[in-house]
Amino acid sequence: MSGSGELGAPRRFRTADGGLTAEMRAAFESDGYLLLEDFVAPEDCDRLRSRALELVAGFDPAEHRTVFSTASRAHAAAEYFQSSGDKIRFFFEEDAFDPAGELRQAKVLSINKFGHAMHDLDPDFEAFSRTAKLRRLAGEIGFRQPLLLQSMYIFKQPRIGGEVGWHVDSTYLYTEPLSCVGFWFALEDATLENGAMICLPGAHRQKLRTRFLRRGGALVTETLDSSPWPDDPRVALEARKGSLVVLHGQLPHFSGPNRSDRSRHAYTLHVIDGVCRYPDDNWLRRGSDMPLRGF
Ligand code: FE2
């Protein structure tokens, strides 16, 4: 995708209780995103951040060195990634290791993200994820039976935070019919300098282009429609700490590398509708002892 277009600014809204006005619902339908400022209190952001750092402190990098890169896809081959749907697992930045295989900097500054079931396995993440405000918001945007499918804590580390290429989340979190919505929380200010997301508002109404699924023992990307996404318009989803960006599952988005000295911690929660079919060949799986639950 070329970079011809100028970057627009997002529309910004607020809700005290998760309820949406008709204007906000219309904005989500037409744009495919909804930026809600001050959705989470700063102290709740800080608590989640502290808990994330505790979880990283308890992770031994000698056990697993799986790099998460949307460029190399090296992670896709790793069993550690494939079986992470109902666990808490840690993935390194691509530039985290030197040629000798040693971490270039402290572990806590080398992790790209961890996921994918903190919302069910960790009490602090569960408390952040299962709130009456989010339950109401999910109902307002049309969920009939919301199920919390996936959580990720994303570090976007200073200087080495990697780019996340253009994609839509429904490629990875697929249901029939499509139902995935991402709830993206800014735990720190996200700016273009430290890797804020950029999206193509309105493009969520186009057909799904690819699906990431299991075939044999591998994870593969299947092309459903090879037409390119439009170049414009583009909006930079710069978001202050405490903001929630609701992302339609078919909205193309991207985030550049973080070459700044500031981290850009974010937490994402992906929700699907239990009235839709969840195919057996989806990459993200859970054991039968851990069924999906709602808010
Ligand atoms: Fe995404």
PDB file of C-alpha atoms and ligand atoms in Angstrom, residues 152 164 167-169 172 197 247 253 270, ligand 1:
ATOM      1  CA  MET A 152      -3.177  -9.130  24.313  1.00  0.00           C
ATOM      2  CA  VAL A 164       2.409  -4.190  12.765  1.00  0.00           C
ATOM      3  CA  HIS A 167      -4.455  -6.144   8.508  1.00  0.00           C
ATOM      4  CA  VAL A 168      -7.995  -6.606   9.723  1.00  0.00           C
ATOM      5  CA  ASP A 169      -8.629  -8.502  12.940  1.00  0.00           C
ATOM      6  CA  TYR A 172      -7.335 -13.891  12.650  1.00  0.00           C
ATOM      7  CA  MET A 197      -2.481   3.027  14.943  1.00  0.00           C
ATOM      8  CA  LEU A 247     -12.211  -1.343  16.139  1.00  0.00           C
ATOM      9  CA  HIS A 253      -5.277  -0.774  10.466  1.00  0.00           C
ATOM     10  CA  HIS A 270     -11.294  -9.120  21.119  1.00  0.00           C
TER      11      HIS A 270
HETATM   12 FE   FE2 B   1      -5.186  -5.548  14.824  1.00  0.00          FE
END
